[in-house]
Short mmCIF file of N, CA, C and O in Angstrom, two decimals:
data_model
loop_
_atom_site.label_atom_id
_atom_site.label_comp_id
_atom_site.label_asym_id
_atom_site.label_seq_id
_atom_site.Cartn_x
_atom_site.Cartn_y
_atom_site.Cartn_z
N MET A 1 -82.55 -185.32 47.75
CA MET A 1 -82.63 -183.86 47.80
C MET A 1 -82.92 -183.44 49.23
O MET A 1 -84.05 -183.41 49.67
N GLY A 2 -81.91 -183.08 49.99
CA GLY A 2 -82.11 -182.69 51.36
C GLY A 2 -81.89 -181.21 51.56
O GLY A 2 -81.36 -180.53 50.70
N GLY A 3 -82.31 -180.72 52.69
CA GLY A 3 -82.09 -179.32 53.04
C GLY A 3 -83.06 -178.39 52.34
O GLY A 3 -83.87 -178.79 51.52
N PRO A 4 -82.95 -177.10 52.67
CA PRO A 4 -83.87 -176.12 52.12
C PRO A 4 -83.74 -175.95 50.61
O PRO A 4 -84.72 -175.72 49.92
N HIS A 5 -82.52 -176.09 50.08
CA HIS A 5 -82.35 -175.93 48.63
C HIS A 5 -82.97 -177.08 47.87
O HIS A 5 -83.54 -176.90 46.81
N GLY A 6 -82.86 -178.27 48.44
CA GLY A 6 -83.48 -179.44 47.82
C GLY A 6 -84.99 -179.31 47.77
O GLY A 6 -85.63 -179.66 46.77
N ARG A 7 -85.57 -178.82 48.83
CA ARG A 7 -87.03 -178.61 48.88
C ARG A 7 -87.45 -177.60 47.83
O ARG A 7 -88.45 -177.78 47.15
N GLN A 8 -86.68 -176.52 47.68
CA GLN A 8 -86.99 -175.50 46.69
C GLN A 8 -86.91 -176.08 45.28
O GLN A 8 -87.75 -175.79 44.43
N GLN A 9 -85.92 -176.95 45.03
CA GLN A 9 -85.80 -177.58 43.72
C GLN A 9 -86.99 -178.49 43.44
O GLN A 9 -87.49 -178.53 42.32
N GLU A 10 -87.47 -179.20 44.46
CA GLU A 10 -88.66 -180.03 44.29
C GLU A 10 -89.87 -179.18 43.92
O GLU A 10 -90.64 -179.53 43.03
N ILE A 11 -90.02 -178.07 44.62
CA ILE A 11 -91.14 -177.17 44.34
C ILE A 11 -91.04 -176.62 42.93
O ILE A 11 -92.02 -176.61 42.17
N ASP A 12 -89.84 -176.17 42.54
CA ASP A 12 -89.65 -175.62 41.19
C ASP A 12 -89.95 -176.65 40.12
O ASP A 12 -90.58 -176.34 39.09
N LYS A 13 -89.51 -177.91 40.32
CA LYS A 13 -89.79 -178.98 39.34
C LYS A 13 -91.28 -179.24 39.24
O LYS A 13 -91.82 -179.42 38.15
N SER A 14 -91.98 -179.24 40.37
CA SER A 14 -93.42 -179.47 40.38
C SER A 14 -94.15 -178.37 39.63
O SER A 14 -95.04 -178.63 38.82
N ILE A 15 -93.76 -177.14 39.88
CA ILE A 15 -94.39 -176.01 39.19
C ILE A 15 -94.11 -176.09 37.70
O ILE A 15 -95.02 -175.92 36.87
N ALA A 16 -92.86 -176.36 37.32
CA ALA A 16 -92.49 -176.44 35.90
C ALA A 16 -93.26 -177.54 35.19
O ALA A 16 -93.65 -177.39 34.03
N ALA A 17 -93.52 -178.65 35.88
CA ALA A 17 -94.23 -179.78 35.25
C ALA A 17 -95.71 -179.47 35.03
O ALA A 17 -96.32 -179.98 34.10
N LYS A 18 -96.29 -178.62 35.88
CA LYS A 18 -97.74 -178.41 35.83
C LYS A 18 -98.16 -177.05 35.31
O LYS A 18 -99.31 -176.86 34.94
N ALA A 19 -97.27 -176.08 35.32
CA ALA A 19 -97.64 -174.71 34.98
C ALA A 19 -97.56 -174.46 33.47
O ALA A 19 -96.76 -175.08 32.77
N GLY A 20 -98.41 -173.55 33.03
CA GLY A 20 -98.33 -173.11 31.63
C GLY A 20 -97.15 -172.17 31.48
O GLY A 20 -96.48 -171.80 32.45
N PHE A 21 -96.89 -171.79 30.25
CA PHE A 21 -95.75 -170.92 29.98
C PHE A 21 -96.25 -169.65 29.33
O PHE A 21 -97.14 -169.69 28.48
N GLU A 22 -95.72 -168.52 29.74
CA GLU A 22 -96.13 -167.24 29.19
C GLU A 22 -94.90 -166.36 29.02
O GLU A 22 -94.09 -166.24 29.94
N HIS A 23 -94.77 -165.75 27.84
CA HIS A 23 -93.67 -164.81 27.61
C HIS A 23 -94.07 -163.46 28.19
O HIS A 23 -95.18 -162.98 27.96
N LEU A 24 -93.19 -162.86 28.96
CA LEU A 24 -93.41 -161.53 29.48
C LEU A 24 -92.51 -160.56 28.75
O LEU A 24 -91.35 -160.86 28.49
N TYR A 25 -93.04 -159.40 28.40
CA TYR A 25 -92.30 -158.43 27.61
C TYR A 25 -92.11 -157.14 28.39
O TYR A 25 -93.00 -156.69 29.10
N ASP A 26 -90.92 -156.53 28.21
CA ASP A 26 -90.65 -155.25 28.85
C ASP A 26 -91.41 -154.11 28.19
O ASP A 26 -91.75 -153.13 28.82
N LYS A 27 -91.66 -154.22 26.90
CA LYS A 27 -92.27 -153.12 26.15
C LYS A 27 -93.60 -153.58 25.57
O LYS A 27 -93.66 -154.15 24.49
N PRO A 28 -94.70 -153.32 26.30
CA PRO A 28 -96.01 -153.74 25.80
C PRO A 28 -96.39 -152.95 24.55
O PRO A 28 -95.87 -151.87 24.30
N PHE A 29 -97.29 -153.50 23.76
CA PHE A 29 -97.72 -152.81 22.54
C PHE A 29 -98.47 -151.54 22.93
O PHE A 29 -99.05 -151.43 24.01
N ASP A 30 -98.46 -150.56 22.03
CA ASP A 30 -99.09 -149.27 22.28
C ASP A 30 -100.58 -149.39 22.01
O ASP A 30 -101.01 -149.65 20.89
N ASP A 31 -101.38 -149.24 23.06
CA ASP A 31 -102.84 -149.34 22.94
C ASP A 31 -103.43 -148.03 23.44
O ASP A 31 -103.44 -147.74 24.63
N LYS A 32 -103.94 -147.20 22.51
CA LYS A 32 -104.45 -145.88 22.86
C LYS A 32 -105.74 -145.94 23.69
O LYS A 32 -106.14 -144.97 24.29
N LYS A 33 -106.41 -147.10 23.72
CA LYS A 33 -107.66 -147.24 24.47
C LYS A 33 -107.41 -147.61 25.93
O LYS A 33 -108.32 -147.61 26.73
N THR A 34 -106.16 -147.93 26.26
CA THR A 34 -105.83 -148.37 27.61
C THR A 34 -104.94 -147.34 28.29
O THR A 34 -103.98 -146.87 27.71
N VAL A 35 -105.30 -146.99 29.50
CA VAL A 35 -104.49 -146.07 30.28
C VAL A 35 -103.67 -146.91 31.25
O VAL A 35 -104.21 -147.70 32.02
N ARG A 36 -102.38 -146.75 31.22
CA ARG A 36 -101.50 -147.47 32.14
C ARG A 36 -101.09 -146.51 33.25
O ARG A 36 -100.72 -145.37 32.98
N VAL A 37 -101.15 -146.96 34.46
CA VAL A 37 -100.78 -146.13 35.60
C VAL A 37 -99.74 -146.85 36.43
O VAL A 37 -99.60 -148.06 36.36
N ALA A 38 -99.00 -146.08 37.21
CA ALA A 38 -97.99 -146.66 38.09
C ALA A 38 -98.15 -146.06 39.48
O ALA A 38 -98.67 -144.96 39.63
N GLY A 39 -97.71 -146.77 40.48
CA GLY A 39 -97.88 -146.35 41.87
C GLY A 39 -96.79 -145.44 42.32
O GLY A 39 -96.03 -144.95 41.51
N PRO A 40 -96.67 -145.16 43.59
CA PRO A 40 -97.43 -145.78 44.68
C PRO A 40 -98.84 -145.20 44.76
O PRO A 40 -99.10 -144.08 44.36
N PHE A 41 -99.74 -146.00 45.31
CA PHE A 41 -101.12 -145.60 45.44
C PHE A 41 -101.51 -145.51 46.90
O PHE A 41 -100.91 -146.15 47.76
N THR A 42 -102.53 -144.72 47.18
CA THR A 42 -103.10 -144.69 48.52
C THR A 42 -104.56 -145.12 48.41
O THR A 42 -105.17 -145.02 47.36
N VAL A 43 -105.08 -145.63 49.50
CA VAL A 43 -106.47 -146.04 49.55
C VAL A 43 -107.18 -145.10 50.50
O VAL A 43 -106.75 -144.91 51.62
N GLU A 44 -108.24 -144.48 50.00
CA GLU A 44 -109.00 -143.57 50.84
C GLU A 44 -110.40 -144.12 51.02
O GLU A 44 -110.90 -144.85 50.17
N SER A 45 -111.03 -143.75 52.10
CA SER A 45 -112.33 -144.28 52.42
C SER A 45 -113.25 -143.16 52.87
O SER A 45 -112.79 -142.13 53.35
N LEU A 46 -114.54 -143.37 52.69
CA LEU A 46 -115.52 -142.42 53.19
C LEU A 46 -115.92 -142.83 54.60
O LEU A 46 -116.06 -143.99 54.90
N SER A 47 -116.11 -141.86 55.45
CA SER A 47 -116.54 -142.14 56.82
C SER A 47 -118.02 -141.79 56.92
O SER A 47 -118.54 -141.03 56.13
N PRO A 48 -118.77 -142.22 57.83
CA PRO A 48 -118.37 -143.08 58.93
C PRO A 48 -118.43 -144.55 58.52
O PRO A 48 -119.19 -144.92 57.65
N HIS A 49 -117.61 -145.33 59.18
CA HIS A 49 -117.63 -146.77 58.94
C HIS A 49 -118.74 -147.36 59.79
O HIS A 49 -119.11 -146.83 60.82
N ARG A 50 -119.27 -148.47 59.35
CA ARG A 50 -120.27 -149.15 60.17
C ARG A 50 -119.98 -150.64 60.16
O ARG A 50 -119.45 -151.17 59.20
N ALA A 51 -120.31 -151.27 61.23
CA ALA A 51 -120.11 -152.71 61.35
C ALA A 51 -121.46 -153.38 61.27
O ALA A 51 -122.45 -152.89 61.82
N LEU A 52 -121.53 -154.48 60.55
CA LEU A 52 -122.76 -155.24 60.45
C LEU A 52 -122.71 -156.37 61.46
O LEU A 52 -121.72 -157.09 61.56
N GLY A 53 -123.77 -156.54 62.19
CA GLY A 53 -123.82 -157.60 63.19
C GLY A 53 -124.48 -158.85 62.63
O GLY A 53 -125.21 -158.79 61.63
N VAL A 54 -124.20 -159.97 63.25
CA VAL A 54 -124.84 -161.23 62.90
C VAL A 54 -125.40 -161.86 64.16
O VAL A 54 -124.91 -161.62 65.26
N ASP A 55 -126.45 -162.66 63.98
CA ASP A 55 -127.05 -163.35 65.13
C ASP A 55 -126.38 -164.70 65.33
O ASP A 55 -125.38 -165.02 64.67
N GLU A 56 -126.94 -165.52 66.23
CA GLU A 56 -126.33 -166.81 66.54
C GLU A 56 -126.34 -167.78 65.36
O GLU A 56 -125.62 -168.76 65.34
N ASN A 57 -127.15 -167.48 64.31
CA ASN A 57 -127.20 -168.32 63.10
C ASN A 57 -126.40 -167.70 61.96
O ASN A 57 -126.58 -168.09 60.81
N ASP A 58 -125.57 -166.74 62.28
CA ASP A 58 -124.77 -166.02 61.28
C ASP A 58 -125.63 -165.30 60.24
O ASP A 58 -125.20 -165.08 59.11
N GLU A 59 -126.86 -164.93 60.63
CA GLU A 59 -127.73 -164.13 59.76
C GLU A 59 -127.43 -162.66 60.04
O GLU A 59 -127.23 -162.26 61.19
N LEU A 60 -127.40 -161.85 58.97
CA LEU A 60 -127.14 -160.43 59.16
C LEU A 60 -128.27 -159.78 59.94
O LEU A 60 -129.45 -160.06 59.70
N LEU A 61 -127.91 -158.95 60.89
CA LEU A 61 -128.90 -158.18 61.64
C LEU A 61 -129.15 -156.88 60.90
O LEU A 61 -128.21 -156.23 60.43
N ASP A 62 -130.40 -156.50 60.76
CA ASP A 62 -130.76 -155.27 60.08
C ASP A 62 -130.94 -154.17 61.12
O ASP A 62 -131.94 -154.15 61.82
N PRO A 63 -129.97 -153.24 61.24
CA PRO A 63 -130.07 -152.23 62.29
C PRO A 63 -131.29 -151.33 62.12
O PRO A 63 -131.86 -150.87 63.09
N LEU A 64 -131.72 -151.08 60.89
CA LEU A 64 -132.90 -150.23 60.67
C LEU A 64 -134.16 -150.93 61.15
O LEU A 64 -135.03 -150.33 61.77
N LYS A 65 -134.26 -152.22 60.88
CA LYS A 65 -135.42 -152.98 61.31
C LYS A 65 -135.46 -153.04 62.84
O LYS A 65 -136.51 -152.86 63.45
N GLU A 66 -134.30 -153.27 63.46
CA GLU A 66 -134.25 -153.34 64.92
C GLU A 66 -134.57 -151.99 65.54
O GLU A 66 -135.23 -151.91 66.56
N ALA A 67 -134.15 -150.89 64.92
CA ALA A 67 -134.44 -149.57 65.44
C ALA A 67 -135.95 -149.30 65.39
O ALA A 67 -136.53 -148.77 66.33
N SER A 68 -136.60 -149.71 64.29
CA SER A 68 -138.04 -149.49 64.20
C SER A 68 -138.78 -150.37 65.20
O SER A 68 -139.78 -149.97 65.78
N THR A 69 -138.29 -151.58 65.45
CA THR A 69 -138.90 -152.47 66.44
C THR A 69 -138.75 -151.86 67.84
O THR A 69 -139.69 -151.88 68.63
N ASP A 70 -137.58 -151.29 68.14
CA ASP A 70 -137.38 -150.64 69.43
C ASP A 70 -138.32 -149.45 69.59
O ASP A 70 -138.90 -149.24 70.66
N THR A 71 -138.52 -148.69 68.53
CA THR A 71 -139.42 -147.53 68.58
C THR A 71 -140.85 -147.99 68.83
O THR A 71 -141.56 -147.40 69.63
N GLU A 72 -141.26 -149.07 68.16
CA GLU A 72 -142.60 -149.60 68.36
C GLU A 72 -142.76 -150.07 69.81
O GLU A 72 -143.78 -149.79 70.44
N ARG A 73 -141.77 -150.75 70.35
CA ARG A 73 -141.82 -151.23 71.73
C ARG A 73 -141.95 -150.06 72.70
O ARG A 73 -142.73 -150.09 73.63
N ASN A 74 -141.17 -149.01 72.45
CA ASN A 74 -141.20 -147.84 73.33
C ASN A 74 -142.57 -147.16 73.28
O ASN A 74 -143.09 -146.73 74.29
N SER A 75 -143.14 -147.06 72.10
CA SER A 75 -144.43 -146.39 71.99
C SER A 75 -145.53 -147.22 72.64
O SER A 75 -146.46 -146.68 73.22
N LEU A 76 -145.43 -148.57 72.57
CA LEU A 76 -146.42 -149.43 73.21
C LEU A 76 -146.31 -149.37 74.73
O LEU A 76 -147.31 -149.42 75.43
N SER A 77 -145.08 -149.21 75.24
CA SER A 77 -144.89 -149.20 76.70
C SER A 77 -145.39 -147.89 77.31
O SER A 77 -145.68 -147.82 78.48
N ARG A 78 -145.52 -146.85 76.47
CA ARG A 78 -146.00 -145.55 76.99
C ARG A 78 -147.51 -145.49 77.11
O ARG A 78 -148.04 -144.62 77.70
N ARG A 79 -148.20 -146.41 76.49
CA ARG A 79 -149.66 -146.36 76.48
C ARG A 79 -150.26 -146.79 77.77
O ARG A 79 -149.84 -147.44 78.60
#
């Protein structure tokens, strides 16, 4: 089996040998408890975005904790 078509046939045979089988239907059963929707969809986001920083050990940096530490440092330096 040479060439690109041969490779595709190998892949298809491998999938067929290992994959389960499922019947797909054009007309699903009517389920009044399920709402079916169709696209196209858009994704919207709330602003502002924020980025979380990490230190040299990949630990999350807490910007609120660092801000309070900076405030404490500033108040101590004024004394």
